[in-house]
Short mmCIF file of C-alpha atoms and ligand atoms in Angstrom, two decimals:
data_model
loop_
_atom_site.label_atom_id
_atom_site.label_comp_id
_atom_site.label_asym_id
_atom_site.label_seq_id
_atom_site.Cartn_x
_atom_site.Cartn_y
_atom_site.Cartn_z
CA MET P 1 -14.99 -10.02 -0.41
CA LYS P 2 -13.71 -11.11 -3.82
CA ALA P 3 -11.66 -8.29 -5.79
CA LYS P 4 -14.35 -8.51 -8.39
CA GLU P 5 -17.16 -7.58 -6.00
CA ILE P 6 -15.14 -4.60 -4.62
CA PHE P 7 -14.27 -3.43 -8.04
CA ASP P 8 -18.03 -3.43 -9.06
CA GLN P 9 -19.00 -1.49 -5.77
CA VAL P 10 -16.34 1.01 -6.51
CA LYS P 11 -17.46 1.47 -10.07
CA ALA P 12 -21.15 1.65 -9.04
CA SER P 13 -20.24 4.55 -6.94
CA GLY P 14 -18.77 6.38 -9.86
CA ARG P 15 -15.12 6.11 -8.71
CA THR P 16 -12.00 4.60 -10.33
CA LEU P 17 -9.66 5.19 -7.24
CA LEU P 18 -10.05 2.58 -4.51
CA THR P 19 -9.55 3.71 -0.99
CA GLU P 20 -6.76 2.24 1.12
CA VAL P 21 -9.26 0.22 3.02
CA GLU P 22 -10.82 -1.25 -0.29
CA SER P 23 -7.26 -1.75 -1.79
CA LYS P 24 -6.12 -3.73 1.20
CA GLU P 25 -9.37 -5.92 0.96
CA VAL P 26 -8.35 -6.69 -2.53
CA LEU P 27 -4.75 -7.68 -1.41
CA GLN P 28 -6.44 -9.88 1.22
CA ASP P 29 -8.35 -11.75 -1.69
CA ILE P 30 -4.99 -11.93 -3.64
CA GLY P 31 -3.24 -13.41 -0.56
CA ILE P 32 -0.70 -10.62 -0.03
CA PRO P 33 -0.37 -9.85 3.61
CA ALA P 34 -1.39 -6.30 4.58
CA THR P 35 -2.14 -4.64 7.95
CA THR P 36 -5.89 -5.14 8.73
CA THR P 37 -7.34 -1.71 8.01
CA LEU P 38 -10.86 -0.59 9.01
CA LEU P 39 -12.80 2.53 8.10
CA ALA P 40 -14.25 4.69 11.00
CA LYS P 41 -16.87 7.26 10.20
CA SER P 42 -16.55 9.19 13.39
CA LYS P 43 -14.07 9.76 16.26
CA GLU P 44 -15.84 7.42 18.51
CA GLU P 45 -15.78 4.63 16.04
CA ALA P 46 -12.16 5.23 15.45
CA GLN P 47 -11.53 4.88 19.28
CA SER P 48 -13.59 1.73 19.39
CA LEU P 49 -11.79 0.09 16.44
CA ALA P 50 -8.47 1.11 17.77
CA GLY P 51 -9.52 -0.88 21.07
CA LYS P 52 -10.25 -3.79 18.97
CA ILE P 53 -7.30 -3.81 16.79
CA GLY P 54 -4.96 -3.22 19.87
CA TYR P 55 -2.60 -0.22 20.33
CA PRO P 56 -0.42 1.18 19.13
CA VAL P 57 -2.46 2.19 15.92
CA VAL P 58 -2.13 4.44 12.86
CA LEU P 59 -4.96 6.78 11.61
CA LYS P 60 -5.02 7.94 8.10
CA ILE P 61 -7.55 10.14 6.11
CA VAL P 62 -9.83 8.16 3.68
CA SER P 63 -10.81 10.46 0.92
CA PRO P 64 -11.07 10.00 -2.89
CA ASP P 65 -9.72 13.46 -3.04
CA VAL P 66 -6.44 12.78 -1.26
CA VAL P 67 -3.89 10.52 -3.05
CA HIS P 68 -0.67 11.30 -1.01
CA LYS P 69 -2.10 11.16 2.43
CA SER P 70 1.14 12.18 4.37
CA ASP P 71 1.56 15.32 2.19
CA THR P 72 -1.45 16.93 3.71
CA GLY P 73 -1.05 15.80 7.38
CA GLY P 74 -3.30 12.80 6.72
CA VAL P 75 -1.21 10.13 8.48
CA LYS P 76 -0.72 9.72 12.22
CA LEU P 77 1.58 7.10 13.33
CA GLY P 78 2.28 5.37 16.72
CA LEU P 79 -1.10 6.32 18.64
CA LYS P 80 -0.91 4.62 22.05
CA THR P 81 -4.03 5.58 23.87
CA PRO P 82 -7.83 6.71 23.07
CA GLU P 83 -6.81 10.32 23.72
CA ASP P 84 -4.06 9.92 21.13
CA VAL P 85 -6.61 8.76 18.64
CA SER P 86 -9.14 11.50 19.47
CA GLN P 87 -6.28 14.18 18.95
CA ALA P 88 -5.11 12.42 15.84
CA TYR P 89 -8.63 12.45 14.43
CA ASP P 90 -9.16 16.13 14.89
CA GLU P 91 -5.75 17.09 13.36
CA ILE P 92 -6.29 14.85 10.24
CA MET P 93 -9.68 16.38 9.75
CA SER P 94 -8.61 20.02 10.12
CA SER P 95 -5.50 19.63 7.98
CA THR P 96 -7.42 17.78 5.15
CA LYS P 97 -9.93 20.60 5.12
CA ALA P 98 -7.31 23.33 5.29
CA HIS P 99 -5.69 21.73 2.16
CA ASN P 100 -8.97 21.26 0.41
CA ALA P 101 -12.18 22.65 1.85
CA LYS P 102 -14.24 20.62 -0.80
CA ALA P 103 -12.61 17.17 -0.18
CA ASN P 104 -15.16 14.35 0.21
CA ILE P 105 -14.14 12.63 3.31
CA PHE P 106 -15.24 9.08 3.85
CA GLY P 107 -13.72 9.02 7.33
CA VAL P 108 -10.36 7.70 8.68
CA SER P 109 -8.68 4.22 8.55
CA VAL P 110 -7.54 2.59 11.68
CA GLN P 111 -4.72 0.01 11.53
CA LYS P 112 -2.04 -1.58 13.68
CA MET P 113 1.21 0.29 13.76
CA ALA P 114 3.54 -2.25 12.11
CA LYS P 115 7.03 -2.75 13.56
CA SER P 116 9.60 -1.01 11.23
CA GLY P 117 11.28 -2.99 8.54
CA THR P 118 12.99 -2.23 5.31
CA GLU P 119 10.61 -0.31 3.04
CA VAL P 120 10.06 -1.85 -0.32
CA ILE P 121 7.71 -0.70 -2.94
CA VAL P 122 5.98 -2.80 -5.64
CA GLY P 123 3.83 -1.01 -8.40
CA MET P 124 1.91 -1.98 -11.57
CA TYR P 125 1.23 0.30 -14.49
CA LYS P 126 0.14 -0.20 -18.13
CA ASP P 127 2.89 0.53 -20.68
CA ALA P 128 1.33 1.67 -24.17
CA GLN P 129 3.50 -0.77 -25.89
CA PHE P 130 4.04 -3.70 -23.49
CA GLY P 131 0.81 -3.65 -21.37
CA PRO P 132 1.06 -4.40 -17.64
CA VAL P 133 4.52 -3.97 -16.16
CA LEU P 134 5.61 -4.54 -12.42
CA MET P 135 8.00 -2.34 -10.66
CA PHE P 136 10.23 -3.16 -7.71
CA GLY P 137 12.50 -0.93 -5.60
CA LEU P 138 13.29 0.18 -2.04
CA GLY P 139 11.01 2.77 -0.49
CA GLY P 140 11.68 6.42 0.04
CA ILE P 141 14.41 8.57 -1.38
CA LEU P 142 16.08 5.76 -3.24
CA VAL P 143 13.05 5.48 -5.65
CA GLU P 144 12.08 9.13 -5.80
CA VAL P 145 15.50 10.57 -6.25
CA LEU P 146 17.84 7.90 -7.67
CA LYS P 147 15.14 5.93 -9.56
CA ASP P 148 16.60 2.71 -8.34
CA VAL P 149 13.86 0.46 -9.70
CA SER P 150 13.58 -2.69 -11.88
CA PHE P 151 10.79 -3.52 -14.23
CA ARG P 152 9.37 -6.64 -15.73
CA ILE P 153 6.39 -7.27 -18.03
CA VAL P 154 3.50 -9.34 -16.93
CA PRO P 155 3.34 -12.34 -16.70
CA LEU P 156 6.41 -12.77 -14.52
CA THR P 157 8.25 -16.01 -14.32
CA SER P 158 9.73 -17.04 -10.89
CA ARG P 159 13.10 -16.25 -12.49
CA ASP P 160 11.99 -12.76 -13.36
CA ALA P 161 10.78 -12.11 -9.82
CA LYS P 162 14.10 -13.36 -8.51
CA GLN P 163 16.06 -11.22 -10.88
CA MET P 164 14.17 -7.92 -10.49
CA ILE P 165 14.83 -7.97 -6.70
CA ARG P 166 18.49 -8.77 -7.23
CA GLU P 167 19.23 -6.18 -9.96
CA ILE P 168 18.34 -2.91 -7.99
CA LYS P 169 21.55 -1.15 -6.80
CA ALA P 170 20.24 -1.18 -3.21
CA TYR P 171 20.10 -4.98 -3.34
CA PRO P 172 22.81 -5.31 -0.54
CA VAL P 173 20.32 -3.65 1.89
CA LEU P 174 17.97 -6.51 1.46
CA GLU P 175 20.74 -8.94 2.17
CA GLY P 176 21.20 -7.36 5.53
CA PHE P 177 23.65 -4.52 5.66
CA ARG P 178 25.42 -3.10 8.73
CA GLY P 179 22.82 -4.29 11.23
CA ILE P 180 19.82 -3.89 9.02
CA GLU P 181 17.70 -7.14 9.26
CA PRO P 182 17.88 -9.19 5.98
CA ALA P 183 14.64 -9.18 4.07
CA ASN P 184 12.91 -12.50 3.46
CA LEU P 185 13.36 -12.63 -0.34
CA PRO P 186 10.90 -15.59 -1.08
CA ALA P 187 8.18 -13.49 0.53
CA LEU P 188 8.88 -10.58 -1.72
CA GLU P 189 9.24 -12.90 -4.77
CA GLU P 190 5.82 -14.34 -3.85
CA THR P 191 4.26 -10.86 -3.65
CA LEU P 192 5.48 -10.15 -7.07
CA LEU P 193 4.23 -13.40 -8.71
CA LYS P 194 0.78 -13.17 -6.98
CA LEU P 195 0.43 -9.69 -8.31
CA SER P 196 1.54 -10.73 -11.70
CA SER P 197 -1.27 -13.31 -11.86
CA PHE P 198 -3.87 -11.04 -10.39
CA VAL P 199 -3.10 -8.40 -13.00
CA GLU P 200 -3.23 -10.87 -15.78
CA GLU P 201 -6.72 -12.07 -14.59
CA HIS P 202 -8.15 -8.51 -13.97
CA GLU P 203 -7.79 -6.28 -16.93
CA GLU P 204 -10.01 -3.67 -15.32
CA VAL P 205 -6.92 -2.73 -13.06
CA LYS P 206 -5.11 0.31 -14.30
CA GLU P 207 -2.57 0.90 -11.57
CA MET P 208 -1.44 -0.51 -8.33
CA ASP P 209 0.98 0.73 -5.68
CA LEU P 210 2.12 -1.13 -2.53
CA ASN P 211 4.07 1.65 -1.05
CA PRO P 212 5.49 0.75 1.31
CA ILE P 213 5.79 -2.97 2.04
CA PHE P 214 7.73 -3.61 5.24
CA ALA P 215 10.17 -6.34 4.77
CA TYR P 216 11.38 -8.43 7.60
CA LYS P 217 13.42 -11.44 8.15
CA ASP P 218 10.42 -13.67 8.54
CA GLY P 219 8.07 -12.08 5.95
CA ALA P 220 6.69 -8.84 4.46
CA ILE P 221 3.48 -6.80 4.93
CA ALA P 222 1.99 -4.06 3.01
CA VAL P 223 1.04 -0.86 5.07
CA ASP P 224 -0.23 1.19 2.32
CA ALA P 225 -1.97 0.14 -0.92
CA ARG P 226 -3.57 2.02 -3.79
CA ILE P 227 -5.35 0.52 -6.78
CA VAL P 228 -6.95 2.57 -9.71
CA LEU P 229 -9.36 1.04 -12.25
CA GLU P 230 -9.79 1.80 -15.92
CA SER P 231 -12.44 4.28 -16.53
P1 ADP S 301 0.93 8.14 1.83
O1 ADP S 301 -0.39 8.21 1.19
O2 ADP S 301 1.55 9.36 2.02
O3 ADP S 301 1.88 7.26 0.84
P2 ADP S 301 1.35 5.97 3.75
O4 ADP S 301 0.01 5.08 4.11
O5 ADP S 301 2.29 5.34 2.86
O6 ADP S 301 0.82 7.36 3.14
O7 ADP S 301 2.01 6.38 5.07
C1 ADP S 301 3.18 7.09 5.06
C2 ADP S 301 4.22 6.40 5.81
O8 ADP S 301 3.85 6.12 7.20
C3 ADP S 301 4.73 5.17 5.11
O9 ADP S 301 5.60 5.30 4.23
C4 ADP S 301 5.19 4.29 6.31
O10 ADP S 301 6.56 4.63 6.51
C5 ADP S 301 4.41 4.78 7.52
N1 ADP S 301 3.26 3.91 7.82
C6 ADP S 301 2.00 3.83 7.19
N2 ADP S 301 1.26 2.94 7.73
C7 ADP S 301 1.95 2.35 8.72
C8 ADP S 301 1.60 1.27 9.65
N3 ADP S 301 0.48 0.68 9.67
N4 ADP S 301 2.68 0.91 10.47
C9 ADP S 301 3.82 1.59 10.53
N5 ADP S 301 4.16 2.64 9.65
C10 ADP S 301 3.26 2.96 8.69
MG1 MG S 302 2.25 5.30 0.61
#
């Protein structure tokens, strides 16, 4: 589906926050690789989708009332069998309800467990003065504690994309450091440039987060995505 159609559907249902499943469909339309992620509305459907996708899989809560899924036990990684999926489904439902009894639960998302790579994050937000801005950094503690991130105003040139990757302090990690596989820098640059063009063409997008993208020697793939529309 085209991003525009997805946005219209989301708005028609009275939401501004896209689910992970919807956000990744938008990435597919932009041409940014993401793990194929399907919505299951029951435990049986989750098991059947896991069988189709192929084990190991990941299950995550899909709810407009849950933004940080892992904070409330809403992410289960490395599920190897239908029994694992069944147990993960029950645990995700009970911990989500324990945190917010009123949470509107759409179901769970089922996706392939990606092989681990260097975790990178790419974000977009709108600055009051400069308008849309893209952010780049390494995932996890580096962004949260050290604020080791770079920014560029949209639209990005290819020089901007190259520079913003190279100017973070943790850049040596992306070059391959002490046995860490080097990241495919052209794939990351392409992600930034595609996102920049997309944001330029879609003013109704308020915020985007690809957090994390797993970077490998031979490419990069988003395993989580969040898009917020203007209200
Ligand atoms: P949150 O809403 O908490 O940000 P995420 O979807 O980012 O939830 O999942 C939390 C973490 O689980 C990610 O940072 C990543 O390390 C890991 N993860 C998520 N999806 C996958 C996947 N498909 N394959 C492998 N690891 C994953
Ligand atoms: Mg995330």
